[in-house]
Short mmCIF file of C-alpha atoms in Angstrom, two decimals:
data_model
loop_
_atom_site.label_atom_id
_atom_site.label_comp_id
_atom_site.label_asym_id
_atom_site.label_seq_id
_atom_site.Cartn_x
_atom_site.Cartn_y
_atom_site.Cartn_z
CA MET H 11 0.00 0.00 0.00
CA ILE H 12 1.26 3.48 -0.92
CA SER H 13 0.02 5.58 1.99
CA PHE H 14 -1.27 9.07 1.41
CA LEU H 15 1.23 10.53 3.87
CA ASN H 16 3.96 8.73 5.81
CA LEU H 17 4.71 11.04 8.74
CA LYS H 18 6.94 8.51 10.47
CA LYS H 19 9.18 8.26 7.43
CA ILE H 20 9.25 12.04 7.06
CA ASN H 21 10.28 12.58 10.68
CA ASP H 22 12.75 9.68 10.62
CA SER H 23 14.56 11.49 7.82
CA PHE H 24 15.66 14.18 10.27
CA GLY H 25 17.46 11.50 12.26
CA ASP H 26 18.93 12.46 15.60
CA GLU H 27 18.53 16.19 15.01
CA LEU H 28 14.88 16.18 16.13
CA LYS H 29 15.69 14.10 19.19
CA ALA H 30 18.55 16.42 20.09
CA ALA H 31 16.26 19.45 19.76
CA CYS H 32 13.65 17.87 22.03
CA LEU H 33 16.27 16.87 24.59
CA ARG H 34 17.67 20.39 24.57
CA VAL H 35 14.23 21.74 25.47
CA ILE H 36 13.66 19.13 28.16
CA ASP H 37 17.03 19.83 29.75
CA SER H 38 16.50 23.60 29.63
CA GLY H 39 13.69 23.51 32.19
CA TRP H 40 11.87 26.28 30.26
CA TYR H 41 8.90 25.20 28.13
CA ILE H 42 6.75 28.24 27.27
CA CYS H 43 7.80 31.53 25.60
CA GLY H 44 11.53 30.96 25.87
CA LYS H 45 14.62 31.04 23.69
CA GLU H 46 13.46 28.36 21.26
CA LEU H 47 10.32 30.31 20.40
CA VAL H 48 12.24 33.56 19.88
CA LYS H 49 14.75 31.72 17.69
CA PHE H 50 12.10 30.14 15.51
CA GLU H 51 10.08 33.35 15.24
CA ASP H 52 13.16 35.21 14.02
CA GLU H 53 14.05 32.44 11.56
CA PHE H 54 10.56 32.09 10.13
CA ALA H 55 10.04 35.84 9.79
CA SER H 56 13.32 36.03 7.88
CA TYR H 57 12.37 33.06 5.72
CA CYS H 58 9.06 34.67 4.74
CA GLY H 59 10.68 38.09 4.26
CA ALA H 60 8.54 39.64 7.00
CA LYS H 61 9.67 41.75 9.94
CA TYR H 62 7.75 39.90 12.63
CA CYS H 63 6.56 36.40 13.45
CA ILE H 64 4.29 35.56 16.38
CA GLY H 65 4.04 31.88 17.29
CA VAL H 66 0.59 30.66 18.34
CA ALA H 67 -1.07 27.37 19.19
CA ASN H 68 -2.50 26.51 15.77
CA GLY H 69 -3.44 27.82 12.34
CA LEU H 70 -7.02 28.70 13.24
CA ASP H 71 -5.82 30.85 16.14
CA ALA H 72 -3.39 32.55 13.76
CA LEU H 73 -6.30 33.76 11.66
CA THR H 74 -8.71 34.44 14.52
CA LEU H 75 -6.23 36.40 16.62
CA THR H 76 -5.22 38.58 13.68
CA LEU H 77 -8.84 39.55 13.03
CA ARG H 78 -9.33 40.04 16.75
CA ALA H 79 -6.26 42.30 16.92
CA TRP H 80 -7.58 44.42 14.08
CA LYS H 81 -10.79 44.86 16.05
CA GLU H 82 -8.85 45.88 19.16
CA LEU H 83 -6.90 48.39 17.06
CA GLY H 84 -10.08 49.85 15.56
CA TYR H 85 -9.66 48.66 11.98
CA LEU H 86 -12.61 46.29 12.21
CA LYS H 87 -15.82 46.10 14.23
CA SER H 88 -18.48 43.45 14.73
CA GLY H 89 -20.72 43.10 11.68
CA ASP H 90 -18.05 44.12 9.17
CA GLU H 91 -17.77 41.90 6.08
CA VAL H 92 -14.73 39.84 5.19
CA ILE H 93 -14.43 38.40 1.69
CA VAL H 94 -13.26 34.77 1.68
CA PRO H 95 -13.16 31.92 -0.87
CA SER H 96 -16.20 29.66 -1.09
CA ASN H 97 -13.99 26.56 -1.51
CA THR H 98 -11.74 26.39 1.50
CA TYR H 99 -11.36 24.43 4.69
CA ILE H 100 -13.93 25.53 7.25
CA ALA H 101 -11.23 27.08 9.47
CA SER H 102 -11.03 30.08 7.14
CA ILE H 103 -14.73 30.77 7.72
CA LEU H 104 -14.61 29.96 11.43
CA ALA H 105 -11.95 32.62 12.00
CA ILE H 106 -14.29 35.25 10.57
CA SER H 107 -17.51 34.25 12.34
CA GLN H 108 -15.79 33.60 15.69
CA THR H 109 -14.64 37.22 15.79
CA GLY H 110 -18.11 38.63 15.17
CA LEU H 111 -17.43 39.39 11.51
CA VAL H 112 -19.49 38.37 8.48
CA PRO H 113 -18.02 35.99 5.87
CA VAL H 114 -18.84 36.88 2.27
CA LEU H 115 -18.12 33.85 0.11
CA VAL H 116 -16.65 34.40 -3.34
CA GLU H 117 -16.29 31.76 -6.04
CA PRO H 118 -12.80 30.70 -7.16
CA ASN H 119 -11.17 30.23 -10.53
CA VAL H 120 -12.05 26.63 -11.39
CA SER H 121 -8.54 25.97 -12.75
CA THR H 122 -6.43 27.43 -9.92
CA PHE H 123 -8.89 26.78 -7.02
CA ASN H 124 -8.08 30.31 -5.74
CA ILE H 125 -10.06 33.54 -5.67
CA GLU H 126 -9.02 36.34 -8.02
CA ALA H 127 -9.15 40.11 -7.97
CA ASP H 128 -12.05 40.62 -10.39
CA GLN H 129 -14.43 38.41 -8.40
CA ILE H 130 -13.32 39.99 -5.14
CA GLU H 131 -14.06 43.45 -6.48
CA LEU H 132 -17.58 42.43 -7.51
CA ALA H 133 -18.31 41.34 -3.92
CA ILE H 134 -17.18 44.55 -2.22
CA THR H 135 -19.88 46.55 -0.43
CA ALA H 136 -19.88 49.48 1.98
CA LYS H 137 -19.52 46.95 4.81
CA THR H 138 -16.46 45.20 3.37
CA LYS H 139 -13.39 45.84 5.50
CA ALA H 140 -11.04 42.93 4.79
CA ILE H 141 -10.13 40.10 2.41
CA LEU H 142 -9.06 36.69 3.66
CA VAL H 143 -7.09 35.14 0.78
CA VAL H 144 -6.51 31.36 0.95
CA HIS H 145 -3.51 29.94 -0.90
CA LEU H 146 -5.27 26.64 -1.40
CA TYR H 147 -3.41 23.33 -1.77
CA GLY H 148 -0.05 25.17 -1.79
CA ARG H 149 -0.57 27.58 -4.69
CA ILE H 150 -0.19 31.23 -3.79
CA ALA H 151 -3.00 33.39 -5.21
CA GLN H 152 -2.35 36.22 -7.68
CA MET H 153 -1.48 38.63 -4.90
CA SER H 154 -0.32 41.61 -6.94
CA SER H 155 -3.77 42.22 -8.42
CA ILE H 156 -5.52 41.36 -5.16
CA MET H 157 -3.39 43.87 -3.25
CA GLU H 158 -4.20 46.53 -5.86
CA VAL H 159 -7.92 46.00 -5.24
CA ALA H 160 -7.37 46.08 -1.48
CA LYS H 161 -5.45 49.33 -1.70
CA ARG H 162 -8.08 50.90 -3.93
CA TYR H 163 -10.84 50.16 -1.40
CA SER H 164 -8.70 50.54 1.79
CA LEU H 165 -9.20 46.91 2.82
CA LYS H 166 -7.06 44.83 5.15
CA VAL H 167 -5.64 41.63 3.62
CA LEU H 168 -5.08 38.49 5.67
CA GLU H 169 -3.36 35.61 3.92
CA ASP H 170 -4.36 32.10 4.95
CA SER H 171 -0.98 30.51 4.26
CA ALA H 172 -1.69 27.27 6.13
CA GLN H 173 -0.87 25.21 3.03
CA SER H 174 1.66 27.40 1.24
CA HIS H 175 4.90 27.53 3.26
CA GLY H 176 7.57 28.74 0.85
CA ALA H 177 5.35 29.50 -2.15
CA HIS H 178 6.31 32.72 -3.88
CA ILE H 179 5.71 35.01 -6.82
CA ASP H 180 8.92 36.53 -8.19
CA GLY H 181 10.69 35.69 -4.94
CA LYS H 182 8.11 37.30 -2.64
CA ARG H 183 6.81 34.54 -0.41
CA ALA H 184 3.42 33.75 1.03
CA GLY H 185 3.31 35.49 4.38
CA ASN H 186 4.77 38.74 3.08
CA TRP H 187 2.08 40.00 0.70
CA GLY H 188 -0.87 40.95 2.88
CA ASP H 189 -1.10 43.03 6.04
CA ALA H 190 -0.68 39.77 7.94
CA SER H 191 -0.63 36.05 7.30
CA GLY H 192 -1.67 33.00 9.29
CA PHE H 193 0.28 29.73 9.08
CA SER H 194 -0.46 26.25 10.38
CA PHE H 195 2.24 23.80 11.41
CA TYR H 196 -0.10 20.82 11.69
CA PRO H 197 2.07 17.67 11.30
CA GLY H 198 1.05 17.04 7.68
CA LYS H 199 1.90 20.53 6.41
CA ASN H 200 4.97 21.25 4.27
CA LEU H 201 6.49 22.63 7.47
CA GLY H 202 4.96 20.40 10.12
CA ALA H 203 5.44 20.20 13.87
CA LEU H 204 5.04 17.12 16.08
CA GLY H 205 1.65 18.38 17.18
CA ASP H 206 -0.43 21.49 16.65
CA GLY H 207 1.24 24.83 16.04
CA GLY H 208 0.78 28.06 14.13
CA ALA H 209 2.22 31.50 13.50
CA ILE H 210 1.38 34.95 12.21
CA THR H 211 3.74 37.01 10.06
CA THR H 212 3.43 40.75 9.52
CA ASN H 213 5.41 43.91 8.86
CA ASP H 214 3.21 45.93 11.23
CA ALA H 215 4.99 46.51 14.56
CA ILE H 216 1.83 47.61 16.40
CA LEU H 217 -0.10 44.58 15.17
CA ALA H 218 2.76 42.29 16.24
CA GLN H 219 2.82 43.75 19.75
CA THR H 220 -0.96 43.47 20.04
CA LEU H 221 -0.84 39.84 18.95
CA LYS H 222 1.89 38.98 21.45
CA ALA H 223 -0.40 40.21 24.21
CA LEU H 224 -3.57 38.58 22.86
CA ARG H 225 -1.92 35.14 22.63
CA ASN H 226 -0.80 35.44 26.28
CA TYR H 227 -4.03 36.20 28.16
CA GLY H 228 -3.95 39.78 26.87
CA SER H 229 -0.76 40.52 28.76
CA HIS H 230 2.73 41.82 28.05
CA VAL H 231 3.62 41.91 31.74
CA LYS H 232 2.58 39.04 34.00
CA TYR H 233 -0.67 39.76 35.87
CA GLU H 234 -1.20 43.01 33.97
CA ASN H 235 -3.86 42.40 31.30
CA ILE H 236 -4.51 44.94 28.57
CA TYR H 237 -7.00 42.80 26.61
CA GLN H 238 -9.36 39.92 27.27
CA GLY H 239 -6.86 37.62 25.62
CA VAL H 240 -6.51 33.87 25.18
CA ASN H 241 -3.92 31.19 25.84
CA SER H 242 -2.48 30.43 22.41
CA ARG H 243 1.29 30.04 22.52
CA LEU H 244 3.61 27.97 20.33
CA ASP H 245 5.50 25.93 22.91
CA GLU H 246 9.26 25.54 23.14
CA LEU H 247 9.27 21.91 22.01
CA GLN H 248 7.37 22.59 18.80
CA ALA H 249 9.42 25.71 18.11
CA ALA H 250 12.64 23.69 18.39
CA VAL H 251 11.26 20.99 16.07
CA LEU H 252 10.21 23.60 13.51
CA SER H 253 13.65 25.23 13.55
CA VAL H 254 15.15 21.88 12.58
CA LYS H 255 12.70 21.33 9.74
CA LEU H 256 12.78 24.90 8.43
CA LYS H 257 16.40 24.41 7.32
CA THR H 258 15.33 21.87 4.67
CA LEU H 259 11.93 23.33 3.70
CA ASP H 260 13.08 24.65 0.33
CA LEU H 261 14.73 21.32 -0.46
CA THR H 262 11.66 19.27 0.43
CA ASN H 263 9.47 21.70 -1.54
CA GLN H 264 11.73 21.11 -4.55
CA THR H 265 11.17 17.38 -4.18
CA ARG H 266 7.42 17.95 -4.02
CA ASN H 267 7.71 19.99 -7.21
CA ARG H 268 9.65 17.22 -8.94
CA ILE H 269 6.98 14.66 -8.06
CA ALA H 270 4.20 17.01 -9.14
CA SER H 271 5.98 17.62 -12.45
CA ALA H 272 6.18 13.86 -12.99
CA TYR H 273 2.43 13.59 -12.39
CA LEU H 274 1.65 16.47 -14.73
CA ALA H 275 3.81 14.96 -17.49
CA GLY H 276 2.85 11.34 -16.95
CA ILE H 277 -0.89 11.24 -16.20
CA LYS H 278 -2.65 11.12 -19.55
CA ASN H 279 -6.22 10.17 -18.76
CA GLU H 280 -8.97 12.31 -20.24
CA LEU H 281 -11.24 11.40 -17.31
CA LEU H 282 -8.90 13.20 -14.92
CA CYS H 283 -8.49 16.97 -14.77
CA LEU H 284 -5.02 17.88 -13.49
CA PRO H 285 -4.13 20.99 -11.46
CA GLU H 286 -2.23 23.95 -12.87
CA SER H 287 1.27 24.56 -11.58
CA GLY H 288 1.41 28.31 -12.17
CA GLU H 289 4.65 30.25 -12.48
CA GLU H 290 7.89 28.87 -11.09
CA GLY H 291 7.74 28.74 -7.30
CA GLN H 292 4.07 29.71 -7.15
CA HIS H 293 3.00 26.21 -6.11
CA VAL H 294 4.63 24.21 -3.30
CA TRP H 295 2.28 21.24 -3.77
CA HIS H 296 1.03 20.73 -0.25
CA LEU H 297 -1.56 18.62 -2.04
CA PHE H 298 -1.81 17.30 -5.59
CA VAL H 299 -5.52 17.60 -6.28
CA ILE H 300 -7.09 16.14 -9.39
CA ARG H 301 -10.73 16.33 -10.43
CA CYS H 302 -12.89 13.49 -11.66
CA VAL H 303 -16.63 13.27 -12.29
CA TYR H 304 -16.42 9.58 -11.42
CA ARG H 305 -14.63 10.17 -8.12
CA SER H 306 -16.07 7.24 -6.15
CA GLU H 307 -15.08 4.81 -8.87
CA LEU H 308 -11.62 6.35 -9.10
CA ILE H 309 -11.10 6.04 -5.33
CA ALA H 310 -12.07 2.35 -5.47
CA HIS H 311 -9.82 1.76 -8.49
CA LEU H 312 -6.79 3.31 -6.82
CA LYS H 313 -7.49 1.52 -3.54
CA ASN H 314 -7.61 -1.82 -5.37
CA LEU H 315 -4.15 -1.02 -6.74
CA GLY H 316 -2.81 -0.20 -3.28
CA ILE H 317 -2.95 3.59 -3.43
CA GLU H 318 -4.49 5.61 -0.61
CA THR H 319 -6.30 8.86 -1.45
CA LEU H 320 -8.10 11.59 0.48
CA ILE H 321 -10.72 14.21 -0.38
CA HIS H 322 -9.87 17.86 0.40
CA TYR H 323 -12.73 18.68 0.98
CA PRO H 324 -15.96 16.68 0.53
CA VAL H 325 -18.43 19.31 1.79
CA PRO H 326 -18.07 23.07 1.15
CA PRO H 327 -18.39 25.36 4.19
CA HIS H 328 -21.70 26.84 3.08
CA LYS H 329 -23.30 23.37 3.06
CA GLN H 330 -22.10 22.42 6.55
CA HIS H 331 -24.58 22.10 9.42
CA ALA H 332 -22.41 24.50 11.42
CA TYR H 333 -23.32 27.23 8.92
CA ALA H 334 -27.03 26.53 8.48
CA GLU H 335 -27.54 30.23 7.82
CA LEU H 336 -25.47 29.85 4.63
CA ASN H 337 -27.05 26.60 3.42
CA HIS H 338 -29.36 28.48 1.05
CA LEU H 339 -26.45 29.90 -0.96
CA SER H 340 -25.88 28.63 -4.48
CA LEU H 341 -22.15 28.55 -5.22
CA PRO H 342 -21.94 26.18 -8.18
CA ILE H 343 -18.17 26.33 -8.74
CA ALA H 344 -17.34 25.49 -5.14
CA GLU H 345 -20.00 22.79 -5.08
CA LYS H 346 -18.67 21.25 -8.31
CA LEU H 347 -15.11 21.28 -7.01
CA HIS H 348 -16.04 19.68 -3.71
CA ASP H 349 -17.92 16.95 -5.60
CA GLU H 350 -14.97 16.17 -7.90
CA VAL H 351 -11.66 16.84 -6.12
CA LEU H 352 -9.40 13.99 -5.05
CA SER H 353 -5.92 14.21 -3.54
CA ILE H 354 -3.41 11.58 -4.61
CA PRO H 355 -0.21 10.92 -2.62
CA LEU H 356 2.41 13.65 -2.80
CA ASP H 357 4.74 12.86 0.04
CA TRP H 358 8.31 14.02 -0.55
CA THR H 359 9.55 10.63 0.70
CA LEU H 360 7.88 8.81 -2.22
CA ASN H 361 10.42 6.99 -4.38
CA ASP H 362 10.46 6.82 -8.19
CA GLU H 363 8.80 3.41 -8.14
CA ASP H 364 5.90 4.76 -6.06
CA VAL H 365 5.47 7.75 -8.37
CA SER H 366 5.47 5.52 -11.47
CA ALA H 367 2.91 3.19 -9.86
CA ILE H 368 0.59 6.12 -9.06
CA ILE H 369 0.87 7.46 -12.61
CA ALA H 370 0.15 4.04 -14.10
CA ALA H 371 -2.83 3.53 -11.80
CA CYS H 372 -4.33 6.88 -12.78
CA ASN H 373 -3.82 6.14 -16.46
CA SER H 374 -5.47 2.71 -16.20
CA PHE H 375 -8.70 4.10 -14.75
CA LYS H 376 -11.83 3.62 -16.85
CA ALA H 377 -15.25 4.60 -15.57
CA LYS H 378 -17.75 1.75 -15.76
CA GLU H 379 -20.46 4.23 -16.66
CA ILE H 380 -18.89 5.01 -20.03
CA GLN H 381 -17.34 1.65 -20.86
#
């Protein structure tokens, strides 16, 4: 069986370095908001090209706390609208609604899976105050044109970079385009921790200071609370692990790109719609997502050949029970994508034999319905 993602093999590849990092933290006797966190924050900010990085507990908190900080700073207020893609993981929507803001769902480009500037502009109203751009599956959105729209309408831009660590356009990475960016370090991400973790990058010093307080019970100084904050801190152990893995992120992204290129060149089945790669560096292939009208049959076919697949994501946010108030919306592009998308293995530890087997399995698929 070719597993969808082999986390043990991925982490084994870092050998004793991860164990040494963990032991260093254990022996230090300091486990929250210490030297390891400061070190990783500095390294990741530099990697993204941003001035500041604020480590938090997870990717959802990264988005939620940024929106919350903008409310504390007076940029946003409850009831303001935030434009967001209609085809995204529910976390993008949760961050908006959990901060008392209103998600306005915009359809994506069916080929890139991402929202684009022209559709964003059509959705802007007098209540629109921000855009939450999701770099879905690892492909950074066309940020130059999106930022032009944001500037024209004086809108804040928050990048959801949970799947796009290292993606860039002309050398400018995800995490350094918008006013702020939220990252997830969930274990399966391109830069994954050994548990939950997240971070926010920004070039705004005041925002960074506000976020550092909000993540720590609303406090800069112990027992002195400026805000009604939360407990959302990236711990020392995860920060140390991430520092180890960050050193090879570009290399592992290159391997992902090589595997994706092999898929794009080798899969020649008219029943499968392949993703677009974009410009060089624009896609870091967190996921390799194909589309197929006969998805259930394709899943069974690949499973019979020993290939594990996953669906990202089977139900769009506006059709979830959690958002019953949005169930009436008709968003045909998002609904079509969620009915057809299928992620095939793209684990940078896959060998050439695995990649060839996956390509051959995809090419041998024939839908019973049209045979």
